[in-house]
């Protein structure tokens, strides 16, 4: 009997036609040092990974690794616990590779997200020590056809508030409805394209 599950190549039981979607944000928060700035240090900044809705993620994430520019001492920074963040001082913007490692029962490969450290607003905006320069990007972790035991554990887990970030006061709130609508639109467009291709294909086979 079909119970909606199947066994994958590694022998794990997975849920067919099921998705677990986890909204997350990667970001940087940078403070200009003003009078204290010099050639080698102009900013103090934090790079972080968080849930988009303030939820604790430790039931899904076992490790977050931040790969800084090679000009930093020990550029490979590992966070095994929340808050998932690294604070540093420096002078330049660069791309930070953020690698997510999931809890072992998810049986998923690591996922990497690239995020650029932003120290300056647009050229016409003067530096200020009154507020930080924020750069946040909304992402979704999609566990497609997840391992059944992992899925059941995660959905049964009570939702807990995330540990606060050092720059908690400055984070942006994402209007999820707007994001969800945009994503739905994209999915519908892709589905229509797939249906079109399939129709052509079936027409040709006939
Ligand atoms: C740039 N391509 O030229 C970039 C590189 C590197 C920034 C930026 C190091 C600080 C330190 C630092 O800020 N590196 O040595 O502690 O803009």
mmCIF file of C-alpha atoms and ligand atoms in Angstrom:
data_model
loop_
_atom_site.group_PDB
_atom_site.id
_atom_site.type_symbol
_atom_site.label_atom_id
_atom_site.label_comp_id
_atom_site.label_asym_id
_atom_site.label_seq_id
_atom_site.Cartn_x
_atom_site.Cartn_y
_atom_site.Cartn_z
ATOM 1 C CA UNK A 1 0.000 0.000 0.000
ATOM 2 C CA UNK A 2 1.270 3.509 -0.789
ATOM 3 C CA UNK A 3 1.672 5.389 2.507
ATOM 4 C CA UNK A 4 3.195 8.472 0.887
ATOM 5 C CA UNK A 5 6.777 7.520 1.749
ATOM 6 C CA UNK A 6 9.688 6.023 -0.163
ATOM 7 C CA UNK A 7 13.168 4.775 0.704
ATOM 8 C CA UNK A 8 16.028 6.845 -0.742
ATOM 9 C CA UNK A 9 19.431 5.560 -1.968
ATOM 10 C CA UNK A 10 20.866 5.863 1.542
ATOM 11 C CA UNK A 11 18.061 3.777 2.982
ATOM 12 C CA UNK A 12 16.213 6.691 4.672
ATOM 13 C CA UNK A 13 12.449 6.831 4.590
ATOM 14 C CA UNK A 14 11.305 10.095 2.982
ATOM 15 C CA UNK A 15 7.935 11.792 2.548
ATOM 16 C CA UNK A 16 6.838 12.031 -1.056
ATOM 17 C CA UNK A 17 5.477 15.388 -2.342
ATOM 18 C CA UNK A 18 6.232 17.130 0.959
ATOM 19 C CA UNK A 19 8.256 20.272 1.594
ATOM 20 C CA UNK A 20 9.487 21.795 4.801
ATOM 21 C CA UNK A 21 10.144 25.503 4.250
ATOM 22 C CA UNK A 22 12.125 27.484 6.821
ATOM 23 C CA UNK A 23 12.361 31.260 6.288
ATOM 24 C CA UNK A 24 15.779 32.640 7.242
ATOM 25 C CA UNK A 25 17.830 35.819 6.903
ATOM 26 C CA UNK A 26 21.543 36.416 6.396
ATOM 27 C CA UNK A 27 22.807 39.865 7.188
ATOM 28 C CA UNK A 28 25.491 42.271 8.231
ATOM 29 C CA UNK A 29 25.357 45.214 10.602
ATOM 30 C CA UNK A 30 28.262 47.669 10.395
ATOM 31 C CA UNK A 31 29.170 50.606 12.629
ATOM 32 C CA UNK A 32 31.462 53.322 11.338
ATOM 33 C CA UNK A 33 34.043 54.182 14.011
ATOM 34 C CA UNK A 34 34.022 57.923 13.313
ATOM 35 C CA UNK A 35 36.944 59.702 15.045
ATOM 36 C CA UNK A 36 38.344 56.352 16.145
ATOM 37 C CA UNK A 37 38.649 55.179 12.520
ATOM 38 C CA UNK A 38 42.148 54.792 11.045
ATOM 39 C CA UNK A 39 43.607 53.226 7.876
ATOM 40 C CA UNK A 40 43.449 49.654 9.096
ATOM 41 C CA UNK A 41 40.194 49.836 11.057
ATOM 42 C CA UNK A 42 37.228 51.944 9.965
ATOM 43 C CA UNK A 43 34.273 49.798 11.056
ATOM 44 C CA UNK A 44 33.092 47.304 13.620
ATOM 45 C CA UNK A 45 30.692 44.830 12.050
ATOM 46 C CA UNK A 46 28.675 41.690 12.684
ATOM 47 C CA UNK A 47 27.641 39.042 10.182
ATOM 48 C CA UNK A 48 24.765 36.786 11.217
ATOM 49 C CA UNK A 49 22.326 34.082 10.274
ATOM 50 C CA UNK A 50 18.838 34.107 11.827
ATOM 51 C CA UNK A 51 15.311 32.866 11.406
ATOM 52 C CA UNK A 52 13.137 35.365 9.495
ATOM 53 C CA UNK A 53 10.400 35.165 12.117
ATOM 54 C CA UNK A 54 12.402 35.204 15.327
ATOM 55 C CA UNK A 55 12.191 31.473 15.909
ATOM 56 C CA UNK A 56 14.945 29.394 17.444
ATOM 57 C CA UNK A 57 16.644 27.234 14.765
ATOM 58 C CA UNK A 58 18.717 24.875 16.905
ATOM 59 C CA UNK A 59 16.316 21.993 16.199
ATOM 60 C CA UNK A 60 17.358 22.161 12.516
ATOM 61 C CA UNK A 61 20.852 23.703 12.511
ATOM 62 C CA UNK A 62 23.848 22.053 14.142
ATOM 63 C CA UNK A 63 26.562 24.422 12.889
ATOM 64 C CA UNK A 64 27.003 27.694 11.013
ATOM 65 C CA UNK A 65 30.418 28.431 9.512
ATOM 66 C CA UNK A 66 31.413 31.921 8.414
ATOM 67 C CA UNK A 67 34.312 32.174 5.957
ATOM 68 C CA UNK A 68 35.858 35.642 6.287
ATOM 69 C CA UNK A 69 38.351 37.367 3.973
ATOM 70 C CA UNK A 70 41.855 35.875 4.233
ATOM 71 C CA UNK A 71 43.170 39.146 5.683
ATOM 72 C CA UNK A 72 41.511 38.214 9.004
ATOM 73 C CA UNK A 73 43.176 36.019 11.610
ATOM 74 C CA UNK A 74 41.539 32.569 11.604
ATOM 75 C CA UNK A 75 39.063 33.418 8.823
ATOM 76 C CA UNK A 76 37.158 30.150 9.316
ATOM 77 C CA UNK A 77 34.705 30.921 12.163
ATOM 78 C CA UNK A 78 32.387 28.251 13.527
ATOM 79 C CA UNK A 79 29.211 28.754 15.600
ATOM 80 C CA UNK A 80 27.816 25.621 17.205
ATOM 81 C CA UNK A 81 25.175 27.550 19.098
ATOM 82 C CA UNK A 82 22.901 30.539 18.631
ATOM 83 C CA UNK A 83 23.305 33.406 18.201
ATOM 84 C CA UNK A 84 24.941 32.534 14.878
ATOM 85 C CA UNK A 85 27.095 35.609 14.443
ATOM 86 C CA UNK A 86 30.678 36.862 14.162
ATOM 87 C CA UNK A 87 31.798 40.357 15.144
ATOM 88 C CA UNK A 88 35.013 41.842 13.751
ATOM 89 C CA UNK A 89 36.721 45.110 12.968
ATOM 90 C CA UNK A 90 38.083 46.009 9.550
ATOM 91 C CA UNK A 91 38.335 48.400 6.651
ATOM 92 C CA UNK A 92 36.864 46.717 3.571
ATOM 93 C CA UNK A 93 33.775 45.073 2.121
ATOM 94 C CA UNK A 94 33.964 41.456 0.922
ATOM 95 C CA UNK A 95 31.839 38.370 0.262
ATOM 96 C CA UNK A 96 31.252 36.113 3.246
ATOM 97 C CA UNK A 97 30.483 32.466 2.640
ATOM 98 C CA UNK A 98 28.029 31.142 5.215
ATOM 99 C CA UNK A 99 27.734 27.351 5.411
ATOM 100 C CA UNK A 100 24.813 25.738 7.204
ATOM 101 C CA UNK A 101 25.138 22.253 8.618
ATOM 102 C CA UNK A 102 21.858 20.583 9.531
ATOM 103 C CA UNK A 103 21.135 18.205 12.395
ATOM 104 C CA UNK A 104 22.323 14.706 11.427
ATOM 105 C CA UNK A 105 18.797 13.246 11.331
ATOM 106 C CA UNK A 106 17.907 15.576 8.408
ATOM 107 C CA UNK A 107 20.415 13.622 6.245
ATOM 108 C CA UNK A 108 20.925 16.721 4.134
ATOM 109 C CA UNK A 109 24.138 18.090 2.659
ATOM 110 C CA UNK A 110 25.472 21.439 3.863
ATOM 111 C CA UNK A 111 24.042 24.535 2.201
ATOM 112 C CA UNK A 112 26.121 27.651 1.459
ATOM 113 C CA UNK A 113 24.839 31.199 1.212
ATOM 114 C CA UNK A 114 27.014 34.083 0.052
ATOM 115 C CA UNK A 115 26.513 37.480 1.633
ATOM 116 C CA UNK A 116 28.420 40.698 0.999
ATOM 117 C CA UNK A 117 29.536 42.703 3.998
ATOM 118 C CA UNK A 118 28.259 46.236 3.504
ATOM 119 C CA UNK A 119 30.103 49.064 5.251
ATOM 120 C CA UNK A 120 28.838 52.043 3.256
ATOM 121 C CA UNK A 121 25.444 53.301 2.161
ATOM 122 C CA UNK A 122 25.177 54.905 -1.285
ATOM 123 C CA UNK A 123 27.905 57.400 -2.202
ATOM 124 C CA UNK A 124 25.667 60.354 -1.443
ATOM 125 C CA UNK A 125 24.939 59.185 2.121
ATOM 126 C CA UNK A 126 27.501 60.486 4.628
ATOM 127 C CA UNK A 127 28.989 58.131 7.252
ATOM 128 C CA UNK A 128 27.379 58.343 10.653
ATOM 129 C CA UNK A 129 28.081 56.820 14.059
ATOM 130 C CA UNK A 130 24.405 57.202 15.014
ATOM 131 C CA UNK A 131 23.102 54.148 13.245
ATOM 132 C CA UNK A 132 24.605 51.088 11.574
ATOM 133 C CA UNK A 133 24.612 50.165 7.891
ATOM 134 C CA UNK A 134 22.359 47.125 7.584
ATOM 135 C CA UNK A 135 22.261 44.615 4.751
ATOM 136 C CA UNK A 136 19.829 41.749 5.070
ATOM 137 C CA UNK A 137 18.653 39.148 2.576
ATOM 138 C CA UNK A 138 15.649 36.878 3.009
ATOM 139 C CA UNK A 139 16.154 33.230 2.022
ATOM 140 C CA UNK A 140 14.160 30.060 2.352
ATOM 141 C CA UNK A 141 15.597 26.700 3.340
ATOM 142 C CA UNK A 142 13.548 24.132 1.477
ATOM 143 C CA UNK A 143 13.715 20.527 2.621
ATOM 144 C CA UNK A 144 12.128 18.764 -0.260
ATOM 145 C CA UNK A 145 10.839 15.226 0.373
ATOM 146 C CA UNK A 146 12.343 15.316 3.874
ATOM 147 C CA UNK A 147 13.346 12.300 5.931
ATOM 148 C CA UNK A 148 10.163 11.257 7.687
ATOM 149 C CA UNK A 149 11.545 11.042 11.241
ATOM 150 C CA UNK A 150 13.266 14.438 10.894
ATOM 151 C CA UNK A 151 10.098 16.033 9.536
ATOM 152 C CA UNK A 152 7.917 14.609 12.297
ATOM 153 C CA UNK A 153 10.378 15.728 14.969
ATOM 154 C CA UNK A 154 10.631 19.272 13.566
ATOM 155 C CA UNK A 155 6.886 19.861 13.156
ATOM 156 C CA UNK A 156 6.211 18.499 16.664
ATOM 157 C CA UNK A 157 8.870 20.729 18.250
ATOM 158 C CA UNK A 158 7.387 23.621 20.267
ATOM 159 C CA UNK A 159 8.407 26.979 18.776
ATOM 160 C CA UNK A 160 10.935 28.821 20.912
ATOM 161 C CA UNK A 161 12.160 32.404 20.630
ATOM 162 C CA UNK A 162 15.623 32.762 19.115
ATOM 163 C CA UNK A 163 18.563 33.910 21.223
ATOM 164 C CA UNK A 164 19.008 37.627 20.544
ATOM 165 C CA UNK A 165 21.701 38.855 18.205
ATOM 166 C CA UNK A 166 24.103 41.584 19.274
ATOM 167 C CA UNK A 167 22.416 43.900 16.736
ATOM 168 C CA UNK A 168 18.859 42.752 17.501
ATOM 169 C CA UNK A 169 17.591 46.337 17.780
ATOM 170 C CA UNK A 170 18.489 47.052 14.144
ATOM 171 C CA UNK A 171 17.244 44.019 12.271
ATOM 172 C CA UNK A 172 14.592 44.510 9.625
ATOM 173 C CA UNK A 173 11.208 42.884 9.649
ATOM 174 C CA UNK A 174 10.299 41.143 6.469
ATOM 175 C CA UNK A 175 6.774 41.388 5.318
ATOM 176 C CA UNK A 176 6.281 37.714 4.835
ATOM 177 C CA UNK A 177 2.996 38.048 3.032
ATOM 178 C CA UNK A 178 4.691 40.048 0.327
ATOM 179 C CA UNK A 179 7.575 37.564 0.072
ATOM 180 C CA UNK A 180 5.199 34.591 0.071
ATOM 181 C CA UNK A 181 3.092 36.174 -2.676
ATOM 182 C CA UNK A 182 6.203 36.776 -4.786
ATOM 183 C CA UNK A 183 7.365 33.184 -4.313
ATOM 184 C CA UNK A 184 3.900 31.814 -5.102
ATOM 185 C CA UNK A 185 3.862 33.821 -8.321
ATOM 186 C CA UNK A 186 7.274 32.406 -9.317
ATOM 187 C CA UNK A 187 6.169 28.865 -8.550
ATOM 188 C CA UNK A 188 2.978 29.291 -10.600
ATOM 189 C CA UNK A 189 5.013 30.648 -13.520
ATOM 190 C CA UNK A 190 7.419 27.692 -13.385
ATOM 191 C CA UNK A 191 4.493 25.232 -13.153
ATOM 192 C CA UNK A 192 2.898 26.820 -16.244
ATOM 193 C CA UNK A 193 6.194 26.542 -18.140
ATOM 194 C CA UNK A 194 6.583 22.896 -17.160
ATOM 195 C CA UNK A 195 2.996 22.151 -18.241
ATOM 196 C CA UNK A 196 3.669 23.845 -21.596
ATOM 197 C CA UNK A 197 6.833 21.809 -22.205
ATOM 198 C CA UNK A 198 5.046 18.624 -21.204
ATOM 199 C CA UNK A 199 2.186 19.362 -23.626
ATOM 200 C CA UNK A 200 4.648 19.926 -26.507
ATOM 201 C CA UNK A 201 6.490 16.777 -25.566
ATOM 202 C CA UNK A 202 3.311 14.699 -25.444
ATOM 203 C CA UNK A 203 2.162 16.231 -28.721
ATOM 204 C CA UNK A 204 5.447 15.245 -30.377
ATOM 205 C CA UNK A 205 5.281 11.698 -28.984
ATOM 206 C CA UNK A 206 1.784 11.126 -30.356
HETATM 207 C C1 LIG B 1 38.650 45.351 -0.604
HETATM 208 N N1 LIG B 1 38.413 43.197 -1.692
HETATM 209 O O1 LIG B 1 39.728 45.579 -1.141
HETATM 210 C C2 LIG B 1 38.229 43.899 -0.479
HETATM 211 C C3 LIG B 1 38.968 43.228 0.618
HETATM 212 C C4 LIG B 1 39.280 42.982 3.054
HETATM 213 C C5 LIG B 1 38.941 43.559 4.351
HETATM 214 C C6 LIG B 1 38.512 43.689 1.935
HETATM 215 C C7 LIG B 1 40.946 43.079 7.465
HETATM 216 C C8 LIG B 1 41.010 43.670 8.802
HETATM 217 C C9 LIG B 1 42.123 43.103 9.592
HETATM 218 C C10 LIG B 1 39.872 43.662 6.567
HETATM 219 O O2 LIG B 1 39.075 44.501 6.889
HETATM 220 N N2 LIG B 1 39.851 43.117 5.358
HETATM 221 O O3 LIG B 1 43.161 42.837 9.040
HETATM 222 O O4 LIG B 1 41.917 42.875 10.780
HETATM 223 O O5 LIG B 1 37.891 46.231 -0.227
#
